[in-house]
């Protein structure tokens, strides 16, 4: 258990509405990540953070923004949700140098 | 062509069978290789981690890397119904660049009693 909590775990929202997913960690890890997982595409990195207020884009960052104002919290925001953002979102932290550990996931459906 | 290819399965085997799960990759610079196990509606959990070529064993699990063929394998001996899950391979070129970790799409394994 890497001490990661994601919220909400399940959400249904309407197209065009903003959505924020929260990742909370309890072990003071510097690096945090947001991935999405889709059939046929596997896990793809959206954004990551290497410290408070330090973030960078991943492979599929369009339509997403992130913020990290405290070490323990990493927020993923969909400014205006689209149906293509229906997915499972996983938060992850880096541990032991170069291995990452995942949270339990947040299931998002955009209707 | 994807950098990492994995047969999606499902792979269905009887309890007690030896299972072989495989990934091929195209980037010869990959040096760090991982296997994750993901149960249905759960997050992936790290199962095995290897560096460069060779074998690594942990209980019923053996990870094998063949860099000359750009091929990695995960063997599960005496498979159990509790091994039923999706297995994801992942790999990277350098030690610290976890933002550059590339995942396979996963192979679904079903072990029936």
PDB file of C-alpha atoms in Angstrom:
ATOM      1  CA  UNK A   1       0.000   0.000   0.000  1.00  0.00           C
ATOM      2  CA  UNK A   2       1.607   3.249  -1.139  1.00  0.00           C
ATOM      3  CA  UNK A   3      -0.752   5.406   0.894  1.00  0.00           C
ATOM      4  CA  UNK A   4      -2.629   6.838  -2.093  1.00  0.00           C
ATOM      5  CA  UNK A   5      -6.276   7.842  -1.910  1.00  0.00           C
ATOM      6  CA  UNK A   6      -8.233   8.926  -4.952  1.00  0.00           C
ATOM      7  CA  UNK A   7     -11.544  10.781  -4.879  1.00  0.00           C
ATOM      8  CA  UNK A   8     -14.145  10.521  -6.127  1.00  0.00           C
ATOM      9  CA  UNK A   9     -13.908   6.856  -7.022  1.00  0.00           C
ATOM     10  CA  UNK A  10     -16.867   7.054  -9.392  1.00  0.00           C
ATOM     11  CA  UNK A  11     -18.397  10.035 -11.131  1.00  0.00           C
ATOM     12  CA  UNK A  12     -20.903  10.629 -13.892  1.00  0.00           C
ATOM     13  CA  UNK A  13     -20.918  14.096 -15.351  1.00  0.00           C
ATOM     14  CA  UNK A  14     -22.351  15.931 -18.319  1.00  0.00           C
ATOM     15  CA  UNK A  15     -20.457  17.118 -21.360  1.00  0.00           C
ATOM     16  CA  UNK A  16     -19.113  20.616 -20.884  1.00  0.00           C
ATOM     17  CA  UNK A  17     -18.974  20.571 -17.098  1.00  0.00           C
ATOM     18  CA  UNK A  18     -15.739  20.940 -15.136  1.00  0.00           C
ATOM     19  CA  UNK A  19     -14.494  17.960 -13.169  1.00  0.00           C
ATOM     20  CA  UNK A  20     -11.721  17.711 -10.587  1.00  0.00           C
ATOM     21  CA  UNK A  21     -10.177  14.461  -9.416  1.00  0.00           C
ATOM     22  CA  UNK A  22      -8.111  14.456  -6.271  1.00  0.00           C
ATOM     23  CA  UNK A  23      -5.125  12.344  -5.349  1.00  0.00           C
ATOM     24  CA  UNK A  24      -3.941  12.363  -1.768  1.00  0.00           C
ATOM     25  CA  UNK A  25      -0.777  10.677  -0.483  1.00  0.00           C
ATOM     26  CA  UNK A  26       0.416  10.286   3.064  1.00  0.00           C
ATOM     27  CA  UNK A  27       4.102   9.387   2.606  1.00  0.00           C
ATOM     28  CA  UNK A  28       5.666  12.631   1.388  1.00  0.00           C
ATOM     29  CA  UNK A  29       6.592  11.354  -2.088  1.00  0.00           C
ATOM     30  CA  UNK A  30       8.016  13.990  -4.372  1.00  0.00           C
ATOM     31  CA  UNK A  31       6.823  12.602  -7.703  1.00  0.00           C
ATOM     32  CA  UNK A  32       3.123  12.130  -8.445  1.00  0.00           C
ATOM     33  CA  UNK A  33       1.410  11.152 -11.685  1.00  0.00           C
ATOM     34  CA  UNK A  34      -1.967  11.048 -13.365  1.00  0.00           C
ATOM     35  CA  UNK A  35      -2.615   8.292 -15.901  1.00  0.00           C
ATOM     36  CA  UNK A  36      -5.652   7.276 -17.849  1.00  0.00           C
ATOM     37  CA  UNK A  37      -6.347   3.707 -18.874  1.00  0.00           C
ATOM     38  CA  UNK A  38      -8.392   2.811 -21.943  1.00  0.00           C
ATOM     39  CA  UNK A  39      -8.938  -0.464 -23.802  1.00  0.00           C
ATOM     40  CA  UNK A  40      -6.402  -0.883 -26.571  1.00  0.00           C
ATOM     41  CA  UNK A  41      -4.262   1.991 -25.308  1.00  0.00           C
ATOM     42  CA  UNK A  42      -3.173   0.824 -21.916  1.00  0.00           C
ATOM     43  CA  UNK A  43      -1.897   3.314 -19.374  1.00  0.00           C
ATOM     44  CA  UNK A  44      -1.022   6.743 -20.710  1.00  0.00           C
ATOM     45  CA  UNK A  45       0.540   9.567 -18.748  1.00  0.00           C
ATOM     46  CA  UNK A  46      -1.511  12.769 -18.586  1.00  0.00           C
ATOM     47  CA  UNK A  47       0.534  15.024 -16.296  1.00  0.00           C
ATOM     48  CA  UNK A  48       3.045  14.586 -13.556  1.00  0.00           C
ATOM     49  CA  UNK A  49       4.497  16.619 -10.712  1.00  0.00           C
ATOM     50  CA  UNK A  50       8.005  16.663  -9.286  1.00  0.00           C
ATOM     51  CA  UNK A  51       7.265  18.967  -6.389  1.00  0.00           C
ATOM     52  CA  UNK A  52       4.941  21.633  -5.043  1.00  0.00           C
ATOM     53  CA  UNK A  53       3.917  23.887  -7.943  1.00  0.00           C
ATOM     54  CA  UNK A  54       6.188  21.901 -10.296  1.00  0.00           C
ATOM     55  CA  UNK A  55       4.275  20.039 -12.979  1.00  0.00           C
ATOM     56  CA  UNK A  56       4.801  18.904 -16.536  1.00  0.00           C
ATOM     57  CA  UNK A  57       2.834  17.421 -19.395  1.00  0.00           C
ATOM     58  CA  UNK A  58       2.663  13.793 -20.324  1.00  0.00           C
ATOM     59  CA  UNK A  59       1.652  12.012 -23.500  1.00  0.00           C
ATOM     60  CA  UNK A  60      -2.074  12.916 -23.462  1.00  0.00           C
ATOM     61  CA  UNK A  61      -2.313  16.269 -21.668  1.00  0.00           C
ATOM     62  CA  UNK A  62      -4.710  18.107 -23.997  1.00  0.00           C
ATOM     63  CA  UNK A  63      -7.934  18.998 -22.192  1.00  0.00           C
ATOM     64  CA  UNK A  64      -6.435  18.449 -18.740  1.00  0.00           C
ATOM     65  CA  UNK A  65      -4.777  20.681 -16.194  1.00  0.00           C
ATOM     66  CA  UNK A  66      -3.188  19.873 -12.843  1.00  0.00           C
ATOM     67  CA  UNK A  67      -2.234  21.618  -9.671  1.00  0.00           C
ATOM     68  CA  UNK A  68      -0.104  20.752  -6.693  1.00  0.00           C
ATOM     69  CA  UNK A  69      -0.223  23.310  -3.915  1.00  0.00           C
ATOM     70  CA  UNK A  70       0.748  20.837  -1.186  1.00  0.00           C
ATOM     71  CA  UNK A  71       3.065  17.839  -1.275  1.00  0.00           C
ATOM     72  CA  UNK A  72       0.268  15.481  -0.383  1.00  0.00           C
ATOM     73  CA  UNK A  73      -2.347  16.571  -2.944  1.00  0.00           C
ATOM     74  CA  UNK A  74      -2.278  16.398  -6.734  1.00  0.00           C
ATOM     75  CA  UNK A  75      -5.427  17.563  -8.517  1.00  0.00           C
ATOM     76  CA  UNK A  76      -6.458  16.721 -12.069  1.00  0.00           C
ATOM     77  CA  UNK A  77      -9.004  19.048 -13.680  1.00  0.00           C
ATOM     78  CA  UNK A  78     -11.014  18.588 -16.825  1.00  0.00           C
ATOM     79  CA  UNK A  79     -12.032  22.159 -17.608  1.00  0.00           C
ATOM     80  CA  UNK A  80     -14.883  21.158 -19.923  1.00  0.00           C
ATOM     81  CA  UNK A  81     -15.455  17.417 -19.957  1.00  0.00           C
ATOM     82  CA  UNK A  82     -15.958  15.611 -23.260  1.00  0.00           C
ATOM     83  CA  UNK A  83     -17.133  12.079 -23.984  1.00  0.00           C
ATOM     84  CA  UNK A  84     -13.592  11.163 -25.094  1.00  0.00           C
ATOM     85  CA  UNK A  85     -12.482  11.743 -21.501  1.00  0.00           C
ATOM     86  CA  UNK A  86     -14.642   8.903 -20.249  1.00  0.00           C
ATOM     87  CA  UNK A  87     -11.995   6.656 -18.766  1.00  0.00           C
ATOM     88  CA  UNK A  88     -10.412   5.228 -15.653  1.00  0.00           C
ATOM     89  CA  UNK A  89      -7.959   7.631 -14.066  1.00  0.00           C
ATOM     90  CA  UNK A  90      -5.119   6.422 -11.889  1.00  0.00           C
ATOM     91  CA  UNK A  91      -2.954   8.476  -9.641  1.00  0.00           C
ATOM     92  CA  UNK A  92       0.527   7.134  -8.929  1.00  0.00           C
ATOM     93  CA  UNK A  93       3.588   7.962  -6.885  1.00  0.00           C
ATOM     94  CA  UNK A  94       7.244   7.172  -7.421  1.00  0.00           C
ATOM     95  CA  UNK A  95       8.984   5.053  -4.863  1.00  0.00           C
ATOM     96  CA  UNK A  96      12.435   3.456  -4.682  1.00  0.00           C
ATOM     97  CA  UNK A  97      13.928   5.524  -7.478  1.00  0.00           C
ATOM     98  CA  UNK A  98      12.176   4.388 -10.596  1.00  0.00           C
ATOM     99  CA  UNK A  99       9.161   2.287  -9.795  1.00  0.00           C
ATOM    100  CA  UNK A 100       5.704   3.703  -9.522  1.00  0.00           C
ATOM    101  CA  UNK A 101       2.766   2.625  -7.418  1.00  0.00           C
ATOM    102  CA  UNK A 102      -0.828   3.228  -8.319  1.00  0.00           C
ATOM    103  CA  UNK A 103      -3.962   4.234  -6.500  1.00  0.00           C
ATOM    104  CA  UNK A 104      -7.246   2.398  -6.805  1.00  0.00           C
ATOM    105  CA  UNK A 105      -8.578   4.451  -9.694  1.00  0.00           C
ATOM    106  CA  UNK A 106     -11.368   6.908 -10.414  1.00  0.00           C
ATOM    107  CA  UNK A 107     -14.027   5.859 -12.908  1.00  0.00           C
ATOM    108  CA  UNK A 108     -15.308   8.854 -14.869  1.00  0.00           C
ATOM    109  CA  UNK A 109     -18.210   8.747 -17.287  1.00  0.00           C
ATOM    110  CA  UNK A 110     -19.024  11.824 -19.383  1.00  0.00           C
ATOM    111  CA  UNK A 111     -22.534  11.713 -20.859  1.00  0.00           C
TER     112      UNK A 111
ATOM    113  CA  UNK B   1       3.774   0.459 -34.491  1.00  0.00           C
ATOM    114  CA  UNK B   2       3.596   0.735 -30.720  1.00  0.00           C
ATOM    115  CA  UNK B   3       6.831   0.799 -28.742  1.00  0.00           C
ATOM    116  CA  UNK B   4       5.604  -2.058 -26.565  1.00  0.00           C
ATOM    117  CA  UNK B   5       3.342  -4.842 -27.791  1.00  0.00           C
ATOM    118  CA  UNK B   6       1.406  -7.282 -25.672  1.00  0.00           C
ATOM    119  CA  UNK B   7      -1.107  -9.925 -26.694  1.00  0.00           C
ATOM    120  CA  UNK B   8      -4.408  -8.877 -25.076  1.00  0.00           C
ATOM    121  CA  UNK B   9      -5.603 -12.432 -24.495  1.00  0.00           C
ATOM    122  CA  UNK B  10      -7.613 -13.650 -22.762  1.00  0.00           C
ATOM    123  CA  UNK B  11      -5.333 -16.509 -21.913  1.00  0.00           C
ATOM    124  CA  UNK B  12      -7.309 -19.267 -20.228  1.00  0.00           C
ATOM    125  CA  UNK B  13      -5.457 -22.065 -18.400  1.00  0.00           C
ATOM    126  CA  UNK B  14      -6.301 -24.758 -15.861  1.00  0.00           C
ATOM    127  CA  UNK B  15      -5.136 -24.483 -12.277  1.00  0.00           C
ATOM    128  CA  UNK B  16      -1.582 -25.759 -11.859  1.00  0.00           C
ATOM    129  CA  UNK B  17      -0.484 -24.876 -15.384  1.00  0.00           C
ATOM    130  CA  UNK B  18       2.685 -22.961 -16.210  1.00  0.00           C
ATOM    131  CA  UNK B  19       1.785 -19.619 -17.737  1.00  0.00           C
ATOM    132  CA  UNK B  20       3.965 -17.581 -20.057  1.00  0.00           C
ATOM    133  CA  UNK B  21       3.136 -13.914 -20.602  1.00  0.00           C
ATOM    134  CA  UNK B  22       5.154 -11.910 -23.088  1.00  0.00           C
ATOM    135  CA  UNK B  23       5.960  -8.433 -24.348  1.00  0.00           C
ATOM    136  CA  UNK B  24       7.954  -7.342 -27.340  1.00  0.00           C
ATOM    137  CA  UNK B  25       9.429  -3.905 -27.738  1.00  0.00           C
ATOM    138  CA  UNK B  26      11.098  -1.876 -30.445  1.00  0.00           C
ATOM    139  CA  UNK B  27      13.352   0.527 -28.531  1.00  0.00           C
ATOM    140  CA  UNK B  28      16.706  -1.135 -27.870  1.00  0.00           C
ATOM    141  CA  UNK B  29      17.511   1.557 -25.281  1.00  0.00           C
ATOM    142  CA  UNK B  30      15.052   0.111 -22.753  1.00  0.00           C
ATOM    143  CA  UNK B  31      16.958  -1.249 -19.770  1.00  0.00           C
ATOM    144  CA  UNK B  32      14.471  -1.404 -16.889  1.00  0.00           C
ATOM    145  CA  UNK B  33      11.577  -3.811 -17.102  1.00  0.00           C
ATOM    146  CA  UNK B  34       8.592  -4.258 -14.846  1.00  0.00           C
ATOM    147  CA  UNK B  35       5.540  -6.449 -14.596  1.00  0.00           C
ATOM    148  CA  UNK B  36       2.349  -5.220 -12.981  1.00  0.00           C
ATOM    149  CA  UNK B  37      -0.687  -7.249 -12.009  1.00  0.00           C
ATOM    150  CA  UNK B  38      -4.098  -5.622 -12.162  1.00  0.00           C
ATOM    151  CA  UNK B  39      -7.187  -7.207 -10.690  1.00  0.00           C
ATOM    152  CA  UNK B  40     -10.559  -6.203 -12.085  1.00  0.00           C
ATOM    153  CA  UNK B  41     -11.526  -2.648 -11.065  1.00  0.00           C
ATOM    154  CA  UNK B  42      -8.302  -2.181  -9.099  1.00  0.00           C
ATOM    155  CA  UNK B  43      -5.084  -0.263  -9.642  1.00  0.00           C
ATOM    156  CA  UNK B  44      -2.015  -2.015 -11.088  1.00  0.00           C
ATOM    157  CA  UNK B  45       0.362  -3.415  -8.478  1.00  0.00           C
ATOM    158  CA  UNK B  46       4.063  -3.966  -9.054  1.00  0.00           C
ATOM    159  CA  UNK B  47       4.908  -7.639  -9.320  1.00  0.00           C
ATOM    160  CA  UNK B  48       8.432  -7.911 -10.666  1.00  0.00           C
ATOM    161  CA  UNK B  49      11.270  -5.535 -11.531  1.00  0.00           C
ATOM    162  CA  UNK B  50      14.385  -6.411 -13.538  1.00  0.00           C
ATOM    163  CA  UNK B  51      17.320  -4.543 -14.945  1.00  0.00           C
ATOM    164  CA  UNK B  52      18.931  -5.410 -18.286  1.00  0.00           C
ATOM    165  CA  UNK B  53      19.040  -9.035 -19.408  1.00  0.00           C
ATOM    166  CA  UNK B  54      18.638 -12.224 -17.443  1.00  0.00           C
ATOM    167  CA  UNK B  55      16.193 -13.882 -15.092  1.00  0.00           C
ATOM    168  CA  UNK B  56      14.720 -12.942 -11.757  1.00  0.00           C
ATOM    169  CA  UNK B  57      12.690 -15.275  -9.598  1.00  0.00           C
ATOM    170  CA  UNK B  58      10.236 -14.484  -6.809  1.00  0.00           C
ATOM    171  CA  UNK B  59       8.252 -17.428  -5.522  1.00  0.00           C
ATOM    172  CA  UNK B  60       6.108 -18.807  -8.330  1.00  0.00           C
ATOM    173  CA  UNK B  61       7.011 -15.902 -10.621  1.00  0.00           C
ATOM    174  CA  UNK B  62      10.017 -15.622 -12.934  1.00  0.00           C
ATOM    175  CA  UNK B  63      10.753 -12.573 -15.062  1.00  0.00           C
ATOM    176  CA  UNK B  64      13.006 -13.051 -18.050  1.00  0.00           C
ATOM    177  CA  UNK B  65      14.560 -10.424 -20.298  1.00  0.00           C
ATOM    178  CA  UNK B  66      16.130 -11.111 -23.678  1.00  0.00           C
ATOM    179  CA  UNK B  67      17.459  -7.795 -24.916  1.00  0.00           C
ATOM    180  CA  UNK B  68      18.936  -9.293 -28.074  1.00  0.00           C
ATOM    181  CA  UNK B  69      15.430 -10.293 -29.170  1.00  0.00           C
ATOM    182  CA  UNK B  70      13.706  -7.304 -27.525  1.00  0.00           C
ATOM    183  CA  UNK B  71      11.453  -9.711 -25.679  1.00  0.00           C
ATOM    184  CA  UNK B  72      10.464 -10.053 -22.057  1.00  0.00           C
ATOM    185  CA  UNK B  73       8.486 -12.783 -20.361  1.00  0.00           C
ATOM    186  CA  UNK B  74       6.751 -13.469 -17.089  1.00  0.00           C
ATOM    187  CA  UNK B  75       6.366 -17.111 -16.101  1.00  0.00           C
ATOM    188  CA  UNK B  76       3.897 -18.214 -13.465  1.00  0.00           C
ATOM    189  CA  UNK B  77       4.374 -21.722 -12.083  1.00  0.00           C
ATOM    190  CA  UNK B  78       1.589 -23.725 -10.459  1.00  0.00           C
ATOM    191  CA  UNK B  79      -0.952 -21.099 -11.496  1.00  0.00           C
ATOM    192  CA  UNK B  80      -3.871 -20.475  -9.135  1.00  0.00           C
ATOM    193  CA  UNK B  81      -7.346 -19.021  -9.688  1.00  0.00           C
ATOM    194  CA  UNK B  82      -6.155 -16.050  -7.622  1.00  0.00           C
ATOM    195  CA  UNK B  83      -3.654 -15.300 -10.411  1.00  0.00           C
ATOM    196  CA  UNK B  84      -6.570 -14.395 -12.683  1.00  0.00           C
ATOM    197  CA  UNK B  85      -5.897 -10.773 -13.558  1.00  0.00           C
ATOM    198  CA  UNK B  86      -4.519  -8.551 -16.288  1.00  0.00           C
ATOM    199  CA  UNK B  87      -0.732  -8.455 -16.482  1.00  0.00           C
ATOM    200  CA  UNK B  88       0.950  -5.305 -17.761  1.00  0.00           C
ATOM    201  CA  UNK B  89       4.558  -4.978 -18.780  1.00  0.00           C
ATOM    202  CA  UNK B  90       6.334  -1.662 -18.477  1.00  0.00           C
ATOM    203  CA  UNK B  91       9.783  -0.462 -19.402  1.00  0.00           C
ATOM    204  CA  UNK B  92      12.055   2.558 -19.372  1.00  0.00           C
ATOM    205  CA  UNK B  93      15.416   3.640 -20.691  1.00  0.00           C
ATOM    206  CA  UNK B  94      16.893   5.248 -17.619  1.00  0.00           C
ATOM    207  CA  UNK B  95      16.631   4.810 -13.895  1.00  0.00           C
ATOM    208  CA  UNK B  96      15.092   8.104 -12.809  1.00  0.00           C
ATOM    209  CA  UNK B  97      12.832   9.046 -15.709  1.00  0.00           C
ATOM    210  CA  UNK B  98       9.615   7.481 -14.514  1.00  0.00           C
ATOM    211  CA  UNK B  99       7.697   9.982 -16.655  1.00  0.00           C
ATOM    212  CA  UNK B 100       9.109   8.055 -19.612  1.00  0.00           C
ATOM    213  CA  UNK B 101       7.774   4.702 -18.457  1.00  0.00           C
ATOM    214  CA  UNK B 102       6.027   2.912 -21.331  1.00  0.00           C
ATOM    215  CA  UNK B 103       3.294   0.380 -20.618  1.00  0.00           C
ATOM    216  CA  UNK B 104       1.976  -2.495 -22.646  1.00  0.00           C
ATOM    217  CA  UNK B 105      -1.771  -2.777 -23.050  1.00  0.00           C
ATOM    218  CA  UNK B 106      -1.973  -5.850 -20.834  1.00  0.00           C
ATOM    219  CA  UNK B 107      -2.757  -9.556 -21.174  1.00  0.00           C
ATOM    220  CA  UNK B 108      -5.837 -10.890 -19.428  1.00  0.00           C
ATOM    221  CA  UNK B 109      -5.219 -14.224 -17.701  1.00  0.00           C
ATOM    222  CA  UNK B 110      -7.944 -16.572 -16.504  1.00  0.00           C
ATOM    223  CA  UNK B 111      -7.012 -19.574 -14.361  1.00  0.00           C
ATOM    224  CA  UNK B 112      -9.913 -21.981 -13.926  1.00  0.00           C
ATOM    225  CA  UNK B 113     -10.165 -24.579 -11.128  1.00  0.00           C
TER     226      UNK B 113
END
